[in-house]
mmCIF file of C-alpha atoms and ligand atoms in Angstrom:
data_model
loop_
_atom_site.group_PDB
_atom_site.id
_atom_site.type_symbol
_atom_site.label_atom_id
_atom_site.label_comp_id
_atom_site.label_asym_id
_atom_site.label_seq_id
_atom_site.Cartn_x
_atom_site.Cartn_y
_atom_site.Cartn_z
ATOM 1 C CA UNK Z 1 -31.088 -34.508 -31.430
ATOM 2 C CA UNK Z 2 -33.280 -34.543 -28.813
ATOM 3 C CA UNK Z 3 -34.648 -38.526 -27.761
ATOM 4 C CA UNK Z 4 -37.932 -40.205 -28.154
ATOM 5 C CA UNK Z 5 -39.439 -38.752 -25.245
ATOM 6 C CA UNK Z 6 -37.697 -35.561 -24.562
ATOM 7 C CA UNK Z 7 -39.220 -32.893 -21.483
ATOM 8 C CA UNK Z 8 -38.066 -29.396 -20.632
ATOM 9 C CA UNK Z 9 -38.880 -27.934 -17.684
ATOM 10 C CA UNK Z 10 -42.446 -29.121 -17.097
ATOM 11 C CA UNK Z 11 -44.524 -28.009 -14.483
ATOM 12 C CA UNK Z 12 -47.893 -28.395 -13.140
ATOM 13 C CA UNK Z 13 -49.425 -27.105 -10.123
ATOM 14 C CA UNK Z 14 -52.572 -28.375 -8.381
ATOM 15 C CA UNK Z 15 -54.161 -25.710 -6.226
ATOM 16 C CA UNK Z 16 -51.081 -24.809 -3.912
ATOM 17 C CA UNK Z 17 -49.731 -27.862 -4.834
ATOM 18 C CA UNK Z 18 -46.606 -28.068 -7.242
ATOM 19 C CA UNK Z 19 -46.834 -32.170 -8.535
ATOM 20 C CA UNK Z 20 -44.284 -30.886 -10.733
ATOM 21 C CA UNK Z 21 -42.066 -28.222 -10.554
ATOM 22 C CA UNK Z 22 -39.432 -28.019 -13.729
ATOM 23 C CA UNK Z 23 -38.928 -31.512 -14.956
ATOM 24 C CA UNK Z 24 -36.104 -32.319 -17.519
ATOM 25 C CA UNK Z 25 -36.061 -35.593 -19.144
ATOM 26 C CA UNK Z 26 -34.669 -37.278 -22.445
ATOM 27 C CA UNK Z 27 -34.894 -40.540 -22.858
ATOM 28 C CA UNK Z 28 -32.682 -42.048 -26.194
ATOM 29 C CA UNK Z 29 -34.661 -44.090 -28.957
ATOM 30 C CA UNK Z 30 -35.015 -47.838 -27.931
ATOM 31 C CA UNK Z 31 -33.707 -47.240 -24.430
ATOM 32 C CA UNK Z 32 -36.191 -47.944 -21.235
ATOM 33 C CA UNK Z 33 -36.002 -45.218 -18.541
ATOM 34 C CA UNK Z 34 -37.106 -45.907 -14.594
ATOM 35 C CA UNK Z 35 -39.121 -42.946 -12.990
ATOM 36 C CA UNK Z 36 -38.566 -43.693 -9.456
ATOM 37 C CA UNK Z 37 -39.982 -41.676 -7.331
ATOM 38 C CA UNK Z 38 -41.984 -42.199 -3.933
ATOM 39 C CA UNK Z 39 -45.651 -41.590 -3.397
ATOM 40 C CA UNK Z 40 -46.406 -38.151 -4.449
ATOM 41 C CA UNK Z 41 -43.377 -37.678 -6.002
ATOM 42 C CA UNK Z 42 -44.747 -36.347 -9.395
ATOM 43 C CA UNK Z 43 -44.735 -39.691 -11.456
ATOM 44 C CA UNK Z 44 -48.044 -39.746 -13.140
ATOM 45 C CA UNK Z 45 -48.567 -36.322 -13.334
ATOM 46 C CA UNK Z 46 -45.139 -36.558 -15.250
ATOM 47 C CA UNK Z 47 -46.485 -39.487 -17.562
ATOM 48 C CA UNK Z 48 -50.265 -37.785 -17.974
ATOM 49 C CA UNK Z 49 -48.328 -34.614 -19.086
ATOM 50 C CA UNK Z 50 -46.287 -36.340 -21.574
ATOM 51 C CA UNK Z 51 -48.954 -38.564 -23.013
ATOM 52 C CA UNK Z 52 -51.561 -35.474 -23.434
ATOM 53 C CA UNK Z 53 -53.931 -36.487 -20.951
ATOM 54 C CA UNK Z 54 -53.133 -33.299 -18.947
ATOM 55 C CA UNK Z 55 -51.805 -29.975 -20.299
ATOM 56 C CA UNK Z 56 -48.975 -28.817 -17.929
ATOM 57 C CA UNK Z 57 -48.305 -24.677 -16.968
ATOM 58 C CA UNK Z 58 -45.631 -24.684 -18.476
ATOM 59 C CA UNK Z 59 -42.455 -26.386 -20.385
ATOM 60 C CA UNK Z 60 -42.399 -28.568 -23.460
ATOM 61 C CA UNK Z 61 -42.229 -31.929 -24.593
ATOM 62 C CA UNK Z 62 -41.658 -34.143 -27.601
ATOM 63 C CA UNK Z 63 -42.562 -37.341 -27.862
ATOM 64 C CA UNK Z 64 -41.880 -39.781 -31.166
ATOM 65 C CA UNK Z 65 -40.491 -36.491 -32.542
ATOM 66 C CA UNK Z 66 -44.050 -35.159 -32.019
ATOM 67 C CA UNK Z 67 -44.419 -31.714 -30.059
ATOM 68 C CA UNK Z 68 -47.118 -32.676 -27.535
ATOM 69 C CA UNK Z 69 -48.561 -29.508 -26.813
ATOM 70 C CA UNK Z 70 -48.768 -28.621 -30.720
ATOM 71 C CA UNK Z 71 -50.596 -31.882 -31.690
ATOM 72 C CA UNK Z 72 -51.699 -33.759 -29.128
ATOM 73 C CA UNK Z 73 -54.014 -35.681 -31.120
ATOM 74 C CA UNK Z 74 -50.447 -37.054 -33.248
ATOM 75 C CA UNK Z 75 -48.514 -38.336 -30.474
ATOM 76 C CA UNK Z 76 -51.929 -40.042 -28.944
ATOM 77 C CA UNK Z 77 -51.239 -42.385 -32.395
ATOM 78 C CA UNK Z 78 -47.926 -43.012 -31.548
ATOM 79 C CA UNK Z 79 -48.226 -43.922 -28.150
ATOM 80 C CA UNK Z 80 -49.201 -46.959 -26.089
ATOM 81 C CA UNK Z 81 -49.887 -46.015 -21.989
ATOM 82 C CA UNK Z 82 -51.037 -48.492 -19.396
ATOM 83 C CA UNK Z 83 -51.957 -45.962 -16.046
ATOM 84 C CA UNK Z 84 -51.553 -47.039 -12.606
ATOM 85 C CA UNK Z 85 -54.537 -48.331 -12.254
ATOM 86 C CA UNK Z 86 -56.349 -50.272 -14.994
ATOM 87 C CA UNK Z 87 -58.544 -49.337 -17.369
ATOM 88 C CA UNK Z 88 -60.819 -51.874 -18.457
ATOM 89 C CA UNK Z 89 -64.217 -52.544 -19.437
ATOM 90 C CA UNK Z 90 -65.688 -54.553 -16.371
ATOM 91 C CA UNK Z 91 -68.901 -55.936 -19.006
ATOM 92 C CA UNK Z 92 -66.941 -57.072 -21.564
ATOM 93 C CA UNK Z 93 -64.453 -60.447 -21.920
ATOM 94 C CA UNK Z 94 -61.197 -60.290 -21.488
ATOM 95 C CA UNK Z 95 -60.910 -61.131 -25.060
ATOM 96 C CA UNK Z 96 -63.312 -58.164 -26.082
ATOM 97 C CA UNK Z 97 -61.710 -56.139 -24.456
ATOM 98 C CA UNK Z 98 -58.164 -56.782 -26.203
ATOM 99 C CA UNK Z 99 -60.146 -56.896 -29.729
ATOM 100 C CA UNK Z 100 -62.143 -53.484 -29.061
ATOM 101 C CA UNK Z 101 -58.555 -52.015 -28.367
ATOM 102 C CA UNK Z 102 -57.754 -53.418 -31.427
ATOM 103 C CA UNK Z 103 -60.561 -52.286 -33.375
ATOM 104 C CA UNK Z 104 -60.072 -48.382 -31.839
ATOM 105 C CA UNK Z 105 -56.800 -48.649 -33.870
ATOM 106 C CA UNK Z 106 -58.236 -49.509 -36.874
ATOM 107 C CA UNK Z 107 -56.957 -52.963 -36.947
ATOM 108 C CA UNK Z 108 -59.245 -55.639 -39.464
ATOM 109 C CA UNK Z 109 -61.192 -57.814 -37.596
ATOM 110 C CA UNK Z 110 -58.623 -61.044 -37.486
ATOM 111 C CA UNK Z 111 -55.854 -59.776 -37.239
ATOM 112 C CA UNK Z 112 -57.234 -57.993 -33.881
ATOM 113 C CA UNK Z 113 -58.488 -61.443 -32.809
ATOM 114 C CA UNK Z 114 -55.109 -62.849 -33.450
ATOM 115 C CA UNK Z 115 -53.138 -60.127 -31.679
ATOM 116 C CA UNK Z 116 -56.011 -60.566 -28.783
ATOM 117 C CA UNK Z 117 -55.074 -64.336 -28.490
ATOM 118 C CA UNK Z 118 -51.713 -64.082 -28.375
ATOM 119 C CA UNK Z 119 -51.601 -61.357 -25.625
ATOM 120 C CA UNK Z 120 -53.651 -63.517 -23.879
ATOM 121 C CA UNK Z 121 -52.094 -66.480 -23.791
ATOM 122 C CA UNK Z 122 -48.529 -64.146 -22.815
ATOM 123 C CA UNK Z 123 -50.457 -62.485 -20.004
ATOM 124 C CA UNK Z 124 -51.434 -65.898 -18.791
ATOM 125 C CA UNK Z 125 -54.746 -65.325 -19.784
ATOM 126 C CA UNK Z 126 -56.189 -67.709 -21.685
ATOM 127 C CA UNK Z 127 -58.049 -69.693 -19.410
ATOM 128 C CA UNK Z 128 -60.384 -66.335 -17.949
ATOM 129 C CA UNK Z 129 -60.205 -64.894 -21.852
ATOM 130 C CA UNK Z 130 -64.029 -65.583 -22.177
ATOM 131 C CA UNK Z 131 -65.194 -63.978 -19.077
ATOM 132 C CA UNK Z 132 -66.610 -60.331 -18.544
ATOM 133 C CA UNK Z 133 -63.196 -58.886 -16.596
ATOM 134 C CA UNK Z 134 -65.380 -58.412 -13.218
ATOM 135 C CA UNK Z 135 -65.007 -61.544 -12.103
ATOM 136 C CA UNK Z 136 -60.428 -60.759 -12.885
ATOM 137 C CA UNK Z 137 -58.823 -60.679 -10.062
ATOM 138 C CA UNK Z 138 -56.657 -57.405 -9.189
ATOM 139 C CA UNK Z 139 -53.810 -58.821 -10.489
ATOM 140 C CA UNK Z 140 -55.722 -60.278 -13.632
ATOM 141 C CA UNK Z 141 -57.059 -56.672 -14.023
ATOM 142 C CA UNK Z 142 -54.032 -55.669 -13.678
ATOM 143 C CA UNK Z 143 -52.380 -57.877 -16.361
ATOM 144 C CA UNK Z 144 -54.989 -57.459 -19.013
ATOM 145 C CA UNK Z 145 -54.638 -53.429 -19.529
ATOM 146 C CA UNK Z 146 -51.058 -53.841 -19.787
ATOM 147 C CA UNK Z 147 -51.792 -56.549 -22.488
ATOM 148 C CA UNK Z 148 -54.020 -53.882 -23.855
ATOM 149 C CA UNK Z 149 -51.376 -51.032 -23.853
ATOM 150 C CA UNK Z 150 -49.470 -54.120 -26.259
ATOM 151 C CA UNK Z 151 -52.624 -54.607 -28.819
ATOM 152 C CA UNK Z 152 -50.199 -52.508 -31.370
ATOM 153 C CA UNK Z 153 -46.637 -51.957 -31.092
ATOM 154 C CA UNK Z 154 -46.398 -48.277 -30.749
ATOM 155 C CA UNK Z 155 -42.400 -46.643 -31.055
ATOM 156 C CA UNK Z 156 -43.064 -45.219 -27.814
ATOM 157 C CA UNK Z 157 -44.329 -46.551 -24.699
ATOM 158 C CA UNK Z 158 -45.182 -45.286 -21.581
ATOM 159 C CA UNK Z 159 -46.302 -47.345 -18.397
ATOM 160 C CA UNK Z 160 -47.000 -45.968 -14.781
ATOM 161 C CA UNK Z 161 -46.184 -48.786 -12.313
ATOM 162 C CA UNK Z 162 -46.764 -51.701 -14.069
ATOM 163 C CA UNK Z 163 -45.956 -54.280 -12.227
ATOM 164 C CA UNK Z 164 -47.705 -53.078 -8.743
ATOM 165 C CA UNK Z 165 -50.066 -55.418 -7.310
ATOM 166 C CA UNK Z 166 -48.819 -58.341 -9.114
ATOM 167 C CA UNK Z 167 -47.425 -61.269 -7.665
ATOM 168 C CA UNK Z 168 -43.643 -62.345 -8.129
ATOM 169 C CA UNK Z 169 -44.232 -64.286 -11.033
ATOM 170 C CA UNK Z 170 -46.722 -62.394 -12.501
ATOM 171 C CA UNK Z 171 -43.804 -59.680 -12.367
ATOM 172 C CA UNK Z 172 -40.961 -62.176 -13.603
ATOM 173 C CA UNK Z 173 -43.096 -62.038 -16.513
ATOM 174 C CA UNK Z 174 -44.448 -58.867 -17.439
ATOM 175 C CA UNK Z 175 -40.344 -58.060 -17.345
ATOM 176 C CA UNK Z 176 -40.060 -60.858 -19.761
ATOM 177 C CA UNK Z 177 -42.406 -59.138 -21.891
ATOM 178 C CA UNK Z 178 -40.766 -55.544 -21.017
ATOM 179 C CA UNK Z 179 -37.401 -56.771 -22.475
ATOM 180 C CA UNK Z 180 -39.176 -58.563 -25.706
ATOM 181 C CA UNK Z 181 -41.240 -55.213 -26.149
ATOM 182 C CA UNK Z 182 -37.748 -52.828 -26.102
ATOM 183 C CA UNK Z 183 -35.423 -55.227 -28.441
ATOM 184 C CA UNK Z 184 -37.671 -54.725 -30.738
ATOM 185 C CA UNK Z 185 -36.630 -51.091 -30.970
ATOM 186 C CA UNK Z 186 -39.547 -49.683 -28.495
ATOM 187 C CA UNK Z 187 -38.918 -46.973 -26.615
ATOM 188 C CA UNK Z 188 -40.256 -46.733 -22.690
ATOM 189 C CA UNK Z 189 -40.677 -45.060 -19.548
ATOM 190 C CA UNK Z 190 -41.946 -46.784 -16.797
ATOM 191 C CA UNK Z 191 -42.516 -45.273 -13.453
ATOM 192 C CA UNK Z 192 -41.933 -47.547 -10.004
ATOM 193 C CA UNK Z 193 -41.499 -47.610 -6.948
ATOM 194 C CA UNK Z 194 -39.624 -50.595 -6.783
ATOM 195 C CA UNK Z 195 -35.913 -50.528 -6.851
ATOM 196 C CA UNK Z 196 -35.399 -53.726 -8.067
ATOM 197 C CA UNK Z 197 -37.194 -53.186 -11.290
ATOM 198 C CA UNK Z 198 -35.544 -50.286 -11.646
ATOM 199 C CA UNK Z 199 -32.167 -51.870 -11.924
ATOM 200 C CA UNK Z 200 -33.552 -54.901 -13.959
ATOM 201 C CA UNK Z 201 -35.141 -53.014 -16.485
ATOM 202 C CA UNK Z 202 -33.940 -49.094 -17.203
ATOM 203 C CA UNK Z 203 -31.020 -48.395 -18.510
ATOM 204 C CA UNK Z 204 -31.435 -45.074 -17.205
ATOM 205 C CA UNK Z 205 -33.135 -43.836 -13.752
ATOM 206 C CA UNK Z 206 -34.309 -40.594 -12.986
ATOM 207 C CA UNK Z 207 -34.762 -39.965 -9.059
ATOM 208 C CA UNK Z 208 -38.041 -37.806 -8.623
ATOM 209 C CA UNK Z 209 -39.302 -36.219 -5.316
ATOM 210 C CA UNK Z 210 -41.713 -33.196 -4.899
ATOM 211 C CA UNK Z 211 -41.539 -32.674 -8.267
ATOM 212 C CA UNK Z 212 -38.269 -32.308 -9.027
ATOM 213 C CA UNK Z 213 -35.681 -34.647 -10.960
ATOM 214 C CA UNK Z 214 -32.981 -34.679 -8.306
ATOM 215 C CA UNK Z 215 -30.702 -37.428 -10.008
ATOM 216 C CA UNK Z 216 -29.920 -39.307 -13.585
ATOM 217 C CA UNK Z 217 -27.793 -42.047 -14.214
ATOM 218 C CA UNK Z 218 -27.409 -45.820 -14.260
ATOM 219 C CA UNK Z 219 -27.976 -47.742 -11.718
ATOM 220 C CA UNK Z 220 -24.280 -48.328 -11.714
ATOM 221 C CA UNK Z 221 -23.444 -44.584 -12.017
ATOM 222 C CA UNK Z 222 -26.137 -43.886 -9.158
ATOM 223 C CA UNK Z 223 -24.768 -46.148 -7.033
ATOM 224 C CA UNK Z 224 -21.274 -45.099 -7.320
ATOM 225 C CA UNK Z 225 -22.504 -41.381 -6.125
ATOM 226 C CA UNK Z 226 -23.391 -42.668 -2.846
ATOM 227 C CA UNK Z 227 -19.776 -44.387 -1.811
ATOM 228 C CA UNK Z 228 -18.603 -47.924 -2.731
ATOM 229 C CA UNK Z 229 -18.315 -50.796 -0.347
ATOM 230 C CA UNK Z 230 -18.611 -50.999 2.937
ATOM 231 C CA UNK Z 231 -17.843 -53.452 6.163
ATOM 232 C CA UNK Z 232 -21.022 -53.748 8.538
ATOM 233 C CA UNK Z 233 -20.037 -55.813 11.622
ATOM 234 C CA UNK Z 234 -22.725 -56.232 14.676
ATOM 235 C CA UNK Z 235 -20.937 -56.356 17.958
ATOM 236 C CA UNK Z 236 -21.971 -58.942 20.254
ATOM 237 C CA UNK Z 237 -21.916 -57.092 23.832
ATOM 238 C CA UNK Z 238 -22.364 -52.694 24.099
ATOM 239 C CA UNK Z 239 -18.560 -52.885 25.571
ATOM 240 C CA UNK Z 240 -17.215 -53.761 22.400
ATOM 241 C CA UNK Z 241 -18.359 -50.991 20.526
ATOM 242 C CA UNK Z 242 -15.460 -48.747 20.906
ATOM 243 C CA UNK Z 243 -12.678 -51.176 20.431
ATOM 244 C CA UNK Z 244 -14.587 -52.456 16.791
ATOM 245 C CA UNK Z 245 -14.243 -49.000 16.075
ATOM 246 C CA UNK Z 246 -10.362 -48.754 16.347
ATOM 247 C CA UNK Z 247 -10.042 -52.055 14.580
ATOM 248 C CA UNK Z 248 -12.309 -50.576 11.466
ATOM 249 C CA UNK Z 249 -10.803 -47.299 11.658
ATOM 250 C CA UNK Z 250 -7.641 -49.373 10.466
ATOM 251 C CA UNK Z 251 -9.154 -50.630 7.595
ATOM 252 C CA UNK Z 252 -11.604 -47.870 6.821
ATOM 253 C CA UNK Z 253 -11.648 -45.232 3.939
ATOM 254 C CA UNK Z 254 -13.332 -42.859 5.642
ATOM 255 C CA UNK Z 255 -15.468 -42.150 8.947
ATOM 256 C CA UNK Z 256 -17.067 -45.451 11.270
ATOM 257 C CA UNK Z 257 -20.336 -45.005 11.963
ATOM 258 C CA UNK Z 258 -22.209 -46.273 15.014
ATOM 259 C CA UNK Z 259 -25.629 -47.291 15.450
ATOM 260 C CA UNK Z 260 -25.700 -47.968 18.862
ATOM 261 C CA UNK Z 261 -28.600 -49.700 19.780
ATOM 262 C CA UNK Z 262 -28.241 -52.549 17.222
ATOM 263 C CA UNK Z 263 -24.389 -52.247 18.153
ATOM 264 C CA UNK Z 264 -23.831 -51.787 14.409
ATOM 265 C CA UNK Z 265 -20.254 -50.107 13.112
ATOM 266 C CA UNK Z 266 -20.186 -49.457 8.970
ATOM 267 C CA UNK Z 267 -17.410 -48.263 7.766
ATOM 268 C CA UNK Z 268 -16.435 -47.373 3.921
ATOM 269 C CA UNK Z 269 -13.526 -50.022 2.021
ATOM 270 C CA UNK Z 270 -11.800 -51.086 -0.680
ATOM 271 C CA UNK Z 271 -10.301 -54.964 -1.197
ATOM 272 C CA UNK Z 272 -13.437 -56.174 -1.198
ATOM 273 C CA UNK Z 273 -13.332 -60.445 0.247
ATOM 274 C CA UNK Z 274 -9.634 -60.266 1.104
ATOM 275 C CA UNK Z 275 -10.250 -57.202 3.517
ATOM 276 C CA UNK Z 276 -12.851 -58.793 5.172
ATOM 277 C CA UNK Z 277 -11.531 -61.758 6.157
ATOM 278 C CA UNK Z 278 -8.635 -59.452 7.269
ATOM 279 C CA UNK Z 279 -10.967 -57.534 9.375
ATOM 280 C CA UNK Z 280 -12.467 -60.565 10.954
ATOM 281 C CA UNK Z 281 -9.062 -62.095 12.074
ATOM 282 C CA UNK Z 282 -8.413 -59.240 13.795
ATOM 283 C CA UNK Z 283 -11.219 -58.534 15.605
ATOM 284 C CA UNK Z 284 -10.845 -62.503 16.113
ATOM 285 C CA UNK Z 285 -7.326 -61.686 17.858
ATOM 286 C CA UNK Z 286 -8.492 -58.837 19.913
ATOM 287 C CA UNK Z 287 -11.282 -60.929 21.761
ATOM 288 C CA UNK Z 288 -14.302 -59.085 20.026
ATOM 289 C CA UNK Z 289 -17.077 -61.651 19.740
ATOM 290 C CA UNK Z 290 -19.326 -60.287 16.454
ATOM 291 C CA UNK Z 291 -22.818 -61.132 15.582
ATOM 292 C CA UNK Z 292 -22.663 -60.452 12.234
ATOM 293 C CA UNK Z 293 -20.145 -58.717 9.690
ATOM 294 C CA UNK Z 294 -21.070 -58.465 6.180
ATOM 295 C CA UNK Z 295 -19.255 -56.292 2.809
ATOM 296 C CA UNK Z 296 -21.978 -54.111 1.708
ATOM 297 C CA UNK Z 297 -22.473 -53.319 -2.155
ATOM 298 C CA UNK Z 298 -24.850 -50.078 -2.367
ATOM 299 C CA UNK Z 299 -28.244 -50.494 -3.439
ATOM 300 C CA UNK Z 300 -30.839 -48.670 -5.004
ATOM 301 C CA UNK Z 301 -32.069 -48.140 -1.993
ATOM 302 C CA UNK Z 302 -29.227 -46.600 -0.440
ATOM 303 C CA UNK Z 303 -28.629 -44.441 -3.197
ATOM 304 C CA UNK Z 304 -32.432 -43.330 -2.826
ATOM 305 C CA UNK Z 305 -31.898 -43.300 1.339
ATOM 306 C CA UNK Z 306 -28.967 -40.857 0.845
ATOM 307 C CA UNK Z 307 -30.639 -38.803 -2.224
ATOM 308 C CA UNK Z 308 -34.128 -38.257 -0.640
ATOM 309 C CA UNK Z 309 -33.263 -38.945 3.006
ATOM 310 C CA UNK Z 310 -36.697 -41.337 2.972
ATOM 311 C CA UNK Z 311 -37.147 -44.875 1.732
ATOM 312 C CA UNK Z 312 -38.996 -45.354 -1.348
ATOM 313 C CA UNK Z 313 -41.019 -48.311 -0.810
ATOM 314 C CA UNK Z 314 -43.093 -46.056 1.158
ATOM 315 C CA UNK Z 315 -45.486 -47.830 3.743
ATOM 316 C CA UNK Z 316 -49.372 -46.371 2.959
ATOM 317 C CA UNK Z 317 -51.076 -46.516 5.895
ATOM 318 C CA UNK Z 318 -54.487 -49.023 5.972
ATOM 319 C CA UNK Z 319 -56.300 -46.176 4.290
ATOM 320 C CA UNK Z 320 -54.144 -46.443 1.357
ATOM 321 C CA UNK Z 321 -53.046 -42.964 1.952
ATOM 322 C CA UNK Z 322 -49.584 -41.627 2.405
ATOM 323 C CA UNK Z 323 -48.257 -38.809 3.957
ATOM 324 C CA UNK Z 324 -47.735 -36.076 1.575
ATOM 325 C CA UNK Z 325 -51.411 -36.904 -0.158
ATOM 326 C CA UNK Z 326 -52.996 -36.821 3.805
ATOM 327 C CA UNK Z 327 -51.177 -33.139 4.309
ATOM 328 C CA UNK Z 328 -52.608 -32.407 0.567
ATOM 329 C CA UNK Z 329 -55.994 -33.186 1.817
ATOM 330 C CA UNK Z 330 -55.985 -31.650 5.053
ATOM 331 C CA UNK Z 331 -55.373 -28.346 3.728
ATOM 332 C CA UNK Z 332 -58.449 -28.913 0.856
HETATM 333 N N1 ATP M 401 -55.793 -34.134 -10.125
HETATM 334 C C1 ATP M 401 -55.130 -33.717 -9.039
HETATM 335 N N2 ATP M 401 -55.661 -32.815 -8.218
HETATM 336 C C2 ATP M 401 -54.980 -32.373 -7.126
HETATM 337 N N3 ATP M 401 -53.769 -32.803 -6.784
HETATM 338 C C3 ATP M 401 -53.186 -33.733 -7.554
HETATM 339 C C4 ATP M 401 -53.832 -34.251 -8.720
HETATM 340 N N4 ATP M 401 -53.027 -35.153 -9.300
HETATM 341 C C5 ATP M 401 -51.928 -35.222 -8.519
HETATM 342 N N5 ATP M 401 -52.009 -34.364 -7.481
HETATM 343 C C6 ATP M 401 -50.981 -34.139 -6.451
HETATM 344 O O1 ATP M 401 -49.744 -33.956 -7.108
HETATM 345 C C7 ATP M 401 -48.691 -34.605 -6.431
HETATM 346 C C8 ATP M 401 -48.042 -35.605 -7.352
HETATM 347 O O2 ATP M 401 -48.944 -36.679 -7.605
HETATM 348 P P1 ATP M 401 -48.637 -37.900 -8.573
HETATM 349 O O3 ATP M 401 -49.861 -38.684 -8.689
HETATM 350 O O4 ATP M 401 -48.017 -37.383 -9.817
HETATM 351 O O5 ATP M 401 -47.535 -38.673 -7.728
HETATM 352 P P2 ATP M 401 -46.906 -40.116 -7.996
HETATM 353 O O6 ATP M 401 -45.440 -39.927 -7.976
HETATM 354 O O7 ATP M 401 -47.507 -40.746 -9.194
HETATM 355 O O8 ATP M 401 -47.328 -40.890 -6.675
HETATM 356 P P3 ATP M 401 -47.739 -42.459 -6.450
HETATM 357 O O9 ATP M 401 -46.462 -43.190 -6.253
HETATM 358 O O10 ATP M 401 -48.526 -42.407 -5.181
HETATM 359 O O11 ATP M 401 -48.531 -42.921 -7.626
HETATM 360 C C9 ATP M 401 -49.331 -35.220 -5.184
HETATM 361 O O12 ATP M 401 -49.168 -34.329 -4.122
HETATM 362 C C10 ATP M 401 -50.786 -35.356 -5.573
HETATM 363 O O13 ATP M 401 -51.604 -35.332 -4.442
HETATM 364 MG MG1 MG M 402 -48.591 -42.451 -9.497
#
């Protein structure tokens, strides 16, 4: 049986661009699964197909058991979204704006005002609650749609980086909320482009670039693809470069390699502590003076280094463009 949110070969095309080009995805019933992707990668276009607010070429998808190209209108009731960027009334409170949300889904008047309350005072909101949301901050802004995506408790729920722009703690707690939100049986997919989250929230990630899922798994099973641990010593003089190497290809499980100009070796173990220190003592015995030597766990970030061969934490530049978006619009 296919999952709450369920995809099959999506696609949707832009001009001459593809934003996505065949995406599978099936996420299980009360599970939370990370769409990580870097800029451009296909992430909203992905959520916008999958909560009807754009019709992809071609492929299907079933949300809440709901085909969304078939009824559209029936999976928009079973649905929260909160978008990348926030949509809120700027005229209205903070606390009209929660009610009005509240309202639109045909809650009665108090109970809406005593859902709006409470989401306030969890958003760390209850001190701006009576002001029209122009004067919110970014991060306020920020904080208050995803409160509104919460007004009712929908089975599935779908949020497209929720937690960018806010500030650590602001972040600490929207994941408390996240994890309250999902035992209760909610199903979610949340796009990011931060690793971190990733790991701390999903129990599944799917790896997205140009359009494309090009990896599932845990975070544990994702990381395991791209090698286990690994020694990383720093050399202190150039010389020593080459005799590190013959003391790590002793110890290695595989190939050293050099990055000379930060006179870096890395090389692949097992044996974890106990190796190191064993690797330290002899380099200690051979004379090699070392900087810096470290056992190195993979991250997320490896795993999307070695999968994508870029970083995802992509820098924009002070236009708040990126790459792959600039070549988009130089060929308009
Ligand atoms: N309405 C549109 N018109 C033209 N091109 C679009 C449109 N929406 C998206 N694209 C293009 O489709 C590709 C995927 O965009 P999308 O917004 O889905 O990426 P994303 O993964 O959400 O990126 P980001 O991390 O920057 O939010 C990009 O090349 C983008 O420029
Ligand atoms: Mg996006």
């Amino acid at each position: 049986m296919p999952g709450a949110i369920y995809a099959e070969g999506l696609v949707k095309t832009f001009g001459d661009v593809r934003a996505l080009d065949g995406v599978d995805l099936d996420v299980p019933e009360g599970t939370v699964l990370g769409l990580l992707g870097p800029n451009g990668a296909g992430k909203t276009t992905a959520v916008r197909c999958l909560t009807t607010l754009l019709r992809p070429d071609s492929g299907s998808a079933v949300v809440a058991g709901i085909d969304v190209l078939k009824d559209p209108d029936a999976v928009r009731r079973s649905i929260g979204l909160s978008g990348q960027f926030a949509a809120v009334d700027e005229y209205l409170t903070g606390r009209e704006n929660l009610q009005m949300v509240g309202r639109l889904y045909q809650m009665k008047a108090k109970p809406a005002k005593a859902r709006a309350t409470e989401l306030l005072e969890q958003f760390d909101l209850a001190e701006a609650a009576d002001r029209p949301t122009k004067t919110y901050s970014g991060g306020m802004r920020r904080r208050l749609d995803l409160a509104a995506a919460l007004v009712v408790s929908p089975p599935v729920m779908f949020m497209d980086e929720p937690t960018t722009g806010l500030d650590p703690r602001n972040r600490q707690l929207l994941w408390e909320v996240i994890k309250q939100l999902v035992s209760g049986g909610t199903t979610l997919l949340l796009t990011t482009q931060y690793l971190e989250e990733a790991d701390h929230l999903a129990h599944d990630i799917a790896v997205v670039d140009h359009g494309h899922v090009i990896a599932t798994g845990t975070s544990d099973q994702l990381k395991a693809r791209t090698g286990g641990e690994r020694v990383e010593v720093v050399v202190h003089e150039r010389d020593d470069i080459q005799p590190a190497s013959e003391v790590l290809r002793g110890f290695g499980k595989g190939d050293t390699t050099v990055e000379e100009h930060m006179r870096k070796l890395t090389v692949p173990v097992t044996g974890g502590a106990k190796l190191l220190a064993e690797v330290i003592r002899e380099l200690d015995i051979r004379g090699i003076e070392i900087d810096d030597i470290g056992l190195r766990r993979p991250t997320l970030d490896d795993v999307f280094l070695s999968l994508t061969g870029h970083l995802a934490e992509a820098k924009n530049d002070e236009n708040g463009k990126n790459d792959r978006n600039d070549k988009k619009e130089a060929a308009k």
